[in-house]
mmCIF file of C-alpha atoms in Angstrom:
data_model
loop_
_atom_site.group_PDB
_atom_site.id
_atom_site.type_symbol
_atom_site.label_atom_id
_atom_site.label_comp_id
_atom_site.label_asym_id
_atom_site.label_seq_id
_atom_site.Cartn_x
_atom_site.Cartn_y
_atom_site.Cartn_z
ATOM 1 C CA UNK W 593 -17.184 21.405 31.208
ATOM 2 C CA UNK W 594 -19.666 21.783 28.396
ATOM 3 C CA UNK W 595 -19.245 25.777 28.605
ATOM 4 C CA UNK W 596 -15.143 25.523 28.596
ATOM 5 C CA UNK W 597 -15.222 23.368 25.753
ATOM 6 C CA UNK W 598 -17.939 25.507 23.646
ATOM 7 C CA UNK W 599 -15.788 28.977 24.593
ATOM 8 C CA UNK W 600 -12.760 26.873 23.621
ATOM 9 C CA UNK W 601 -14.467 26.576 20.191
ATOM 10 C CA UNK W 602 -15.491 30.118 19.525
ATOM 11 C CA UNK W 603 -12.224 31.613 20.750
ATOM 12 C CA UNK W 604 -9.891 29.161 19.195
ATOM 13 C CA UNK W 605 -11.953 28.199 16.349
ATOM 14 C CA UNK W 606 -8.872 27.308 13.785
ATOM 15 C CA UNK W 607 -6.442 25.639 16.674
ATOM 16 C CA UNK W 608 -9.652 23.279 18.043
ATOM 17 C CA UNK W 609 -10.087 22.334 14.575
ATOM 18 C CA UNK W 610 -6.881 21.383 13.794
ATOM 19 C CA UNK W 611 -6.416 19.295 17.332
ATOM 20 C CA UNK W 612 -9.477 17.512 16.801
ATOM 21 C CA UNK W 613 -8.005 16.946 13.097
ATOM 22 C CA UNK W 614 -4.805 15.446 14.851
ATOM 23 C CA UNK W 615 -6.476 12.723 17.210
ATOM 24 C CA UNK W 616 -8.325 11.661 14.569
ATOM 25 C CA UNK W 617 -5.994 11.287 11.799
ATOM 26 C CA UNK W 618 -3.869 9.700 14.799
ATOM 27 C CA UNK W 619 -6.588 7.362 15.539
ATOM 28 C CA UNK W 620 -6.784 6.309 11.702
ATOM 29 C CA UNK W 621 -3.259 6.142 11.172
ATOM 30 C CA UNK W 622 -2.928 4.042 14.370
ATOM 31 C CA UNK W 623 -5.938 1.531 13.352
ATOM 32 C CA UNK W 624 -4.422 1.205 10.006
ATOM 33 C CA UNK W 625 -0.640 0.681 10.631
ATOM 34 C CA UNK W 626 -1.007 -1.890 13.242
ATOM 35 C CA UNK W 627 -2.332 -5.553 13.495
ATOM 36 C CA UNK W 628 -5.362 -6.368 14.739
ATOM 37 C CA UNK W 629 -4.536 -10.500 15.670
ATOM 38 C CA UNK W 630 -6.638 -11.684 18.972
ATOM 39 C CA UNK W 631 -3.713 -12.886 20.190
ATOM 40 C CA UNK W 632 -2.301 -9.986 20.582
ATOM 41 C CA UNK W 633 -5.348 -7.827 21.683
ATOM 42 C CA UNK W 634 -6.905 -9.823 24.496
ATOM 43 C CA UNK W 635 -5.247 -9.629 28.113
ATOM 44 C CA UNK W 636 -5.451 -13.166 28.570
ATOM 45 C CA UNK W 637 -6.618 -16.140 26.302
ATOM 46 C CA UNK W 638 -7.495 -19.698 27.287
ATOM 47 C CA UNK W 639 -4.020 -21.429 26.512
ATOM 48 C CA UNK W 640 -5.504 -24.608 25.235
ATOM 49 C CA UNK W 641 -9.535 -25.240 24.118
ATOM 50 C CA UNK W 642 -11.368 -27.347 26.663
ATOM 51 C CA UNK W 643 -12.260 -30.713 24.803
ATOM 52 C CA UNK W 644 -15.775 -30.436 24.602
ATOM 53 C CA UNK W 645 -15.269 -27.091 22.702
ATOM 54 C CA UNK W 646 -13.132 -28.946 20.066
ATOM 55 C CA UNK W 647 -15.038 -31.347 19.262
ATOM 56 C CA UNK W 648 -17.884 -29.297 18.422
ATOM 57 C CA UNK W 649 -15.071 -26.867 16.539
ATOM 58 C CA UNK W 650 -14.235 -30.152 14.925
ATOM 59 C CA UNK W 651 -17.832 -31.310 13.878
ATOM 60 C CA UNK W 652 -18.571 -27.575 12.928
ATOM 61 C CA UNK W 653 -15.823 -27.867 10.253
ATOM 62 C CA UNK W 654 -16.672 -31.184 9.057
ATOM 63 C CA UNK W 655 -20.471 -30.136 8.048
ATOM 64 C CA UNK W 656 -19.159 -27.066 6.876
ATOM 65 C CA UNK W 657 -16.679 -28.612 4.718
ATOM 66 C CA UNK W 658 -19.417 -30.878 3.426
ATOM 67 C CA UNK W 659 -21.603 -28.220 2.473
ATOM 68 C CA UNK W 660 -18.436 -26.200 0.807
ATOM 69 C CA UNK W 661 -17.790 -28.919 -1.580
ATOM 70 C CA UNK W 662 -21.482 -29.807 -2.410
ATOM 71 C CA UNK W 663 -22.072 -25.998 -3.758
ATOM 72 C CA UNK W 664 -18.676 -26.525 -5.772
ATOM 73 C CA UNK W 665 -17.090 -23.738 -3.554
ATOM 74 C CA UNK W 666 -13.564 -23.678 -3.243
ATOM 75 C CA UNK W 667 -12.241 -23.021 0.437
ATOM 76 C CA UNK W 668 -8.618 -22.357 1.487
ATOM 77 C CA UNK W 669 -7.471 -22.376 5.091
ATOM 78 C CA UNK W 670 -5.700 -19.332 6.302
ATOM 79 C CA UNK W 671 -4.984 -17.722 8.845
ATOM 80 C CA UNK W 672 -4.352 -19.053 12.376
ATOM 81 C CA UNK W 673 -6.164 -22.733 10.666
ATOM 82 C CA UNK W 674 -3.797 -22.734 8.003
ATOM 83 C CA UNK W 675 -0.494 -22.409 10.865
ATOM 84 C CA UNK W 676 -2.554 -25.181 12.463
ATOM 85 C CA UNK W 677 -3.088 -27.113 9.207
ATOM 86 C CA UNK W 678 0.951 -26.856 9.001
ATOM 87 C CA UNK W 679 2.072 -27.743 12.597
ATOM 88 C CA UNK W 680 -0.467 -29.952 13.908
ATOM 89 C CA UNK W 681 -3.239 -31.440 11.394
ATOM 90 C CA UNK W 682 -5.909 -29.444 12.773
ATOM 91 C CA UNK W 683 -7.003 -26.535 14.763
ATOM 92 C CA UNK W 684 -4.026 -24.480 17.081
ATOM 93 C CA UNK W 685 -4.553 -25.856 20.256
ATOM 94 C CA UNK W 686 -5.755 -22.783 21.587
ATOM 95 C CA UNK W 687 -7.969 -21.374 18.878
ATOM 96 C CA UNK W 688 -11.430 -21.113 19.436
ATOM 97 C CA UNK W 689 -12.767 -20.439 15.644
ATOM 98 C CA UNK W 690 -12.077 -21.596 12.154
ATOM 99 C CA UNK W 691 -11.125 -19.504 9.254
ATOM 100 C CA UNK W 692 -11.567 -19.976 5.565
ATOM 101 C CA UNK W 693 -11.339 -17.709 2.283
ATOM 102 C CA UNK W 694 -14.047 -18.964 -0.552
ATOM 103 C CA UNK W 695 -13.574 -16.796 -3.575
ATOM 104 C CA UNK W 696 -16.047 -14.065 -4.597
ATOM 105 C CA UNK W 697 -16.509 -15.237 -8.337
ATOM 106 C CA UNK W 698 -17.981 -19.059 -7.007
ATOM 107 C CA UNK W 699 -19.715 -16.934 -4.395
ATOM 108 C CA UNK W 700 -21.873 -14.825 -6.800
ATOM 109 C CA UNK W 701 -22.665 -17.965 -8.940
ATOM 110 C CA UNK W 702 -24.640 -19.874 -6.170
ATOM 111 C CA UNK W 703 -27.975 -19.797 -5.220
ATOM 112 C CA UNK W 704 -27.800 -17.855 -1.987
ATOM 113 C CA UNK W 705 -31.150 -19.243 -0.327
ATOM 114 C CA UNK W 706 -30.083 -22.926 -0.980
ATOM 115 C CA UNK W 707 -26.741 -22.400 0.132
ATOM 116 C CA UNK W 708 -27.782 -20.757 3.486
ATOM 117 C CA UNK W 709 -30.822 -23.519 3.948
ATOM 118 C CA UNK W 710 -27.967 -26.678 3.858
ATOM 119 C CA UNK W 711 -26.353 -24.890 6.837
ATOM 120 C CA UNK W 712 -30.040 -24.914 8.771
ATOM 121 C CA UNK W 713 -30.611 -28.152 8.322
ATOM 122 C CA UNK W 714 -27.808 -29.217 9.844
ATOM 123 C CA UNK W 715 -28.508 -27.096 13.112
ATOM 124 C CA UNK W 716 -26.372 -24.506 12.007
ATOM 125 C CA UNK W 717 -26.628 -20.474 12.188
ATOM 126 C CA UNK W 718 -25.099 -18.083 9.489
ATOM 127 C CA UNK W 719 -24.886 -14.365 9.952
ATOM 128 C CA UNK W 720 -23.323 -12.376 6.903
ATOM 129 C CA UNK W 721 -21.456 -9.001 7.760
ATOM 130 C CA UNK W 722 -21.835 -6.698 5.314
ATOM 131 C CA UNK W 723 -18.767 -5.107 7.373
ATOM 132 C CA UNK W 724 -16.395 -7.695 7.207
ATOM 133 C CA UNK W 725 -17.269 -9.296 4.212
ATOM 134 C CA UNK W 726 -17.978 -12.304 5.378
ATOM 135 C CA UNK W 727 -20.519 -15.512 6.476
ATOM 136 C CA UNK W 728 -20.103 -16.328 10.305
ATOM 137 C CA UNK W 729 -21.381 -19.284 10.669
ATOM 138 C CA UNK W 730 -21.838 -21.230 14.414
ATOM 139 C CA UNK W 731 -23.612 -24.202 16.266
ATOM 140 C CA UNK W 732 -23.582 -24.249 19.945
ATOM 141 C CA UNK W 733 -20.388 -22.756 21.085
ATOM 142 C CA UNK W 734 -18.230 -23.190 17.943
ATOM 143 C CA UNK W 735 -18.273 -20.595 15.639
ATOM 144 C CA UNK W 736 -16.372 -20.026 12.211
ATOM 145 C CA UNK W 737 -15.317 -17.303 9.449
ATOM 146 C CA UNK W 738 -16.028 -18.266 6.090
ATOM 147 C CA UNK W 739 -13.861 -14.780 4.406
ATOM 148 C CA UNK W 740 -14.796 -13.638 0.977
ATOM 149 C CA UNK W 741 -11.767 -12.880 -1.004
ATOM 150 C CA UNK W 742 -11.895 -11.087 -4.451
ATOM 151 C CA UNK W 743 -9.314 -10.403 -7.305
ATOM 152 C CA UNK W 744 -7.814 -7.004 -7.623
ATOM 153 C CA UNK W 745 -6.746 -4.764 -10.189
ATOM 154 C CA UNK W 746 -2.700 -5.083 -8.813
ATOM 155 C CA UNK W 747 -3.141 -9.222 -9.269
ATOM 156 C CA UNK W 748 -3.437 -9.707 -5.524
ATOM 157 C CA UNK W 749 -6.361 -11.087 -3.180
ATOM 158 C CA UNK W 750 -7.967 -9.553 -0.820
ATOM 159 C CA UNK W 751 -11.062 -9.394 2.007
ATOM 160 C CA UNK W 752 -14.175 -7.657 0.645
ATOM 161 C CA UNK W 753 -16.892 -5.736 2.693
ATOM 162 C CA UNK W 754 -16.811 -1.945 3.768
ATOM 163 C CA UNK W 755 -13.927 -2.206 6.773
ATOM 164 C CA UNK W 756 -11.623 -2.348 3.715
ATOM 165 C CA UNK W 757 -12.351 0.056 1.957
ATOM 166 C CA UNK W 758 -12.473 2.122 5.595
ATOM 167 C CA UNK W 759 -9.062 0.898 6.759
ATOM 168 C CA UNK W 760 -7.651 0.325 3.565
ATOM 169 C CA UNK W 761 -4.229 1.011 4.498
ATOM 170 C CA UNK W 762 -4.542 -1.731 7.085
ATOM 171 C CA UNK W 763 -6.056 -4.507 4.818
ATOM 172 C CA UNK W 764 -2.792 -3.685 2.047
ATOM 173 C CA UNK W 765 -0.799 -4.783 4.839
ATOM 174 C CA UNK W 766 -2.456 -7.874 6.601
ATOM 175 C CA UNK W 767 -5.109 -9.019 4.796
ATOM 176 C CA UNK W 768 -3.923 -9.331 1.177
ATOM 177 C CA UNK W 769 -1.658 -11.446 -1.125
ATOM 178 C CA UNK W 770 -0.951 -12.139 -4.323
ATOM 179 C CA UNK W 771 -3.273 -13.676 -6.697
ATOM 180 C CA UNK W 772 -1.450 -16.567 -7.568
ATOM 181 C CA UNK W 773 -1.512 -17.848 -4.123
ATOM 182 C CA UNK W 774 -4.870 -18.710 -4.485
ATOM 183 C CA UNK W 775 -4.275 -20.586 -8.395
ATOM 184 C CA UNK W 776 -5.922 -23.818 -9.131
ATOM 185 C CA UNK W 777 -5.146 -26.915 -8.625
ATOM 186 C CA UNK W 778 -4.852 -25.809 -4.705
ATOM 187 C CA UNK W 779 -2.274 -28.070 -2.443
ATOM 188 C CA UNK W 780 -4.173 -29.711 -0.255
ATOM 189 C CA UNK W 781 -2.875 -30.215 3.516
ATOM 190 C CA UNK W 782 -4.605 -32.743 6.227
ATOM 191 C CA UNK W 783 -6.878 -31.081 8.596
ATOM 192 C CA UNK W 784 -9.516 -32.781 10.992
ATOM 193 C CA UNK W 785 -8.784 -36.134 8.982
ATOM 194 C CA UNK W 786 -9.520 -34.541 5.618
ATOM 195 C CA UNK W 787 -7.550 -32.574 2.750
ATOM 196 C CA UNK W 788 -8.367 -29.356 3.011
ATOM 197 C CA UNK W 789 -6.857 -26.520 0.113
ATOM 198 C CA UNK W 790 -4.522 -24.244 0.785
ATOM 199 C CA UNK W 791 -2.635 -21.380 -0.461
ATOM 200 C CA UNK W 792 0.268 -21.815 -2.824
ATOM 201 C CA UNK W 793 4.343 -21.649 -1.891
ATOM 202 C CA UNK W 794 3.853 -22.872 1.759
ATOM 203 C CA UNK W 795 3.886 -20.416 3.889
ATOM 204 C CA UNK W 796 4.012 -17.551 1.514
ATOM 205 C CA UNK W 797 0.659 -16.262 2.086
ATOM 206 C CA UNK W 798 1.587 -16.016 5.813
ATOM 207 C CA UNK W 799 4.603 -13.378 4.647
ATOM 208 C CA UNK W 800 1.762 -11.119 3.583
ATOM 209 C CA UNK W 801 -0.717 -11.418 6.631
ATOM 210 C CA UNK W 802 1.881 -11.465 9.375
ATOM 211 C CA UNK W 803 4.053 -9.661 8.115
ATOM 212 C CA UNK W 804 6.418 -9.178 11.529
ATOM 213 C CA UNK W 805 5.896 -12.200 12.933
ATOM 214 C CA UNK W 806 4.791 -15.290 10.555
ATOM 215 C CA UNK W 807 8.118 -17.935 11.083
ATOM 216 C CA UNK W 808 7.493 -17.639 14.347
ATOM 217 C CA UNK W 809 5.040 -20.065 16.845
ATOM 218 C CA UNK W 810 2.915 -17.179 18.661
ATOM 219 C CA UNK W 811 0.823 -17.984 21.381
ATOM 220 C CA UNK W 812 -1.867 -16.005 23.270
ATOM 221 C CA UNK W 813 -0.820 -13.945 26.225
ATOM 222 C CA UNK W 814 0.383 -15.955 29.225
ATOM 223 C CA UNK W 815 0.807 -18.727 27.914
#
């Protein structure tokens, strides 16, 4: 195989080239143009979280919200938390994280090691990906995304981190909005017993990060 591939390249030099340009611009184009939602992606997804998860989802959130506040830290729900937010007070029934934005200018005036060290005493782990742009933070099973969004130059919002500056194309589509979305004073929507911020105009911000789907109730495969 190795031999019929290497006197593929030396006789066909040019054509190789440009097929193995093809696939991968396919493979790029692909990753960029479509959505990347769990829901969609898994084969099958647990159609409603086991109590004993929740709760510790639940008490997650709480300390996390705690510590949010106490640094001065503004955090919106979005995402699949902000659909739950809207349609049930809380978590979807069948998620299995929490997501947040906190905003990159609050985020560089903090004291990193303190903020970090309230998490740890509290039994909680934090992992920051430089990827993603963003502090995963869990305790036992529960785990949540705490998403650093920063202003643009085109007055929207968007994730930061290397994947989107990678797949920009793809982070244009889903994972941006318009600025003003994410104006002060923030509504403020009960979640988990508390009021929690969120985005501006309803469901707006849902236009822009499910774009072909967001008035409708989508549930994991199967269920």
């Amino acid at each position: 195989m190795y031999r019929l591939v290497l006197n593929c390249w030396r006789k066909n030099k040019p054509l190789f080239l440009c097929g193995l340009f093809s696939v991968a611009f396919f493979i790029f184009y692909t990753l960029n143009v479509q959505g990347w939602h769990w829901y969609k992606m898994a084969k099958q997804e647990v159609c409603e979280t086991p109590d004993n998860y929740m709760n510790e989802l639940k008490s997650l959130f709480r300390d996390a919200h705690i510590i949010l506040t106490k640094f001065g830290l503004t955090h919106v729900l979005i995402y699949g938390s902000l659909f739950g937010a809207m349609r049930f007070g809380g978590p979807l029934p069948w998620d299995n994280d929490f997501d947040l934005a906190i905003l990159s200018e609050e985020v560089a005036q903090i004291d990193e090691s303190k903020f970090l060290q309230e998490f740890y005493d509290r039994g909680i782990k934090v992992m920051y990906r430089h990827w993603k742009g963003e502090y995963v933070i869990s305790r036992n099973k529960a785990h949540g995304d705490l998403m650093i969004f920063s202003e643009t130059w085109f007055g929207d919002r968007g994730r930061t981190g290397i994947e989107p500056w990678v797949f920009f194309i793809h982070f244009r589509n889903f994972h941006q909005a318009p600025a003003r979305l994410f104006e002060k004073p923030l509504p403020k929507l009960p979640f988990l017993g508390m009021n929690i911020s969120v985005p501006r105009e309803g469901m707006e911000i849902q236009r822009h990060f499910y774009p072909n789907d967001w008035w409708k109730e989508v549930k994991p495969k199967g269920c």
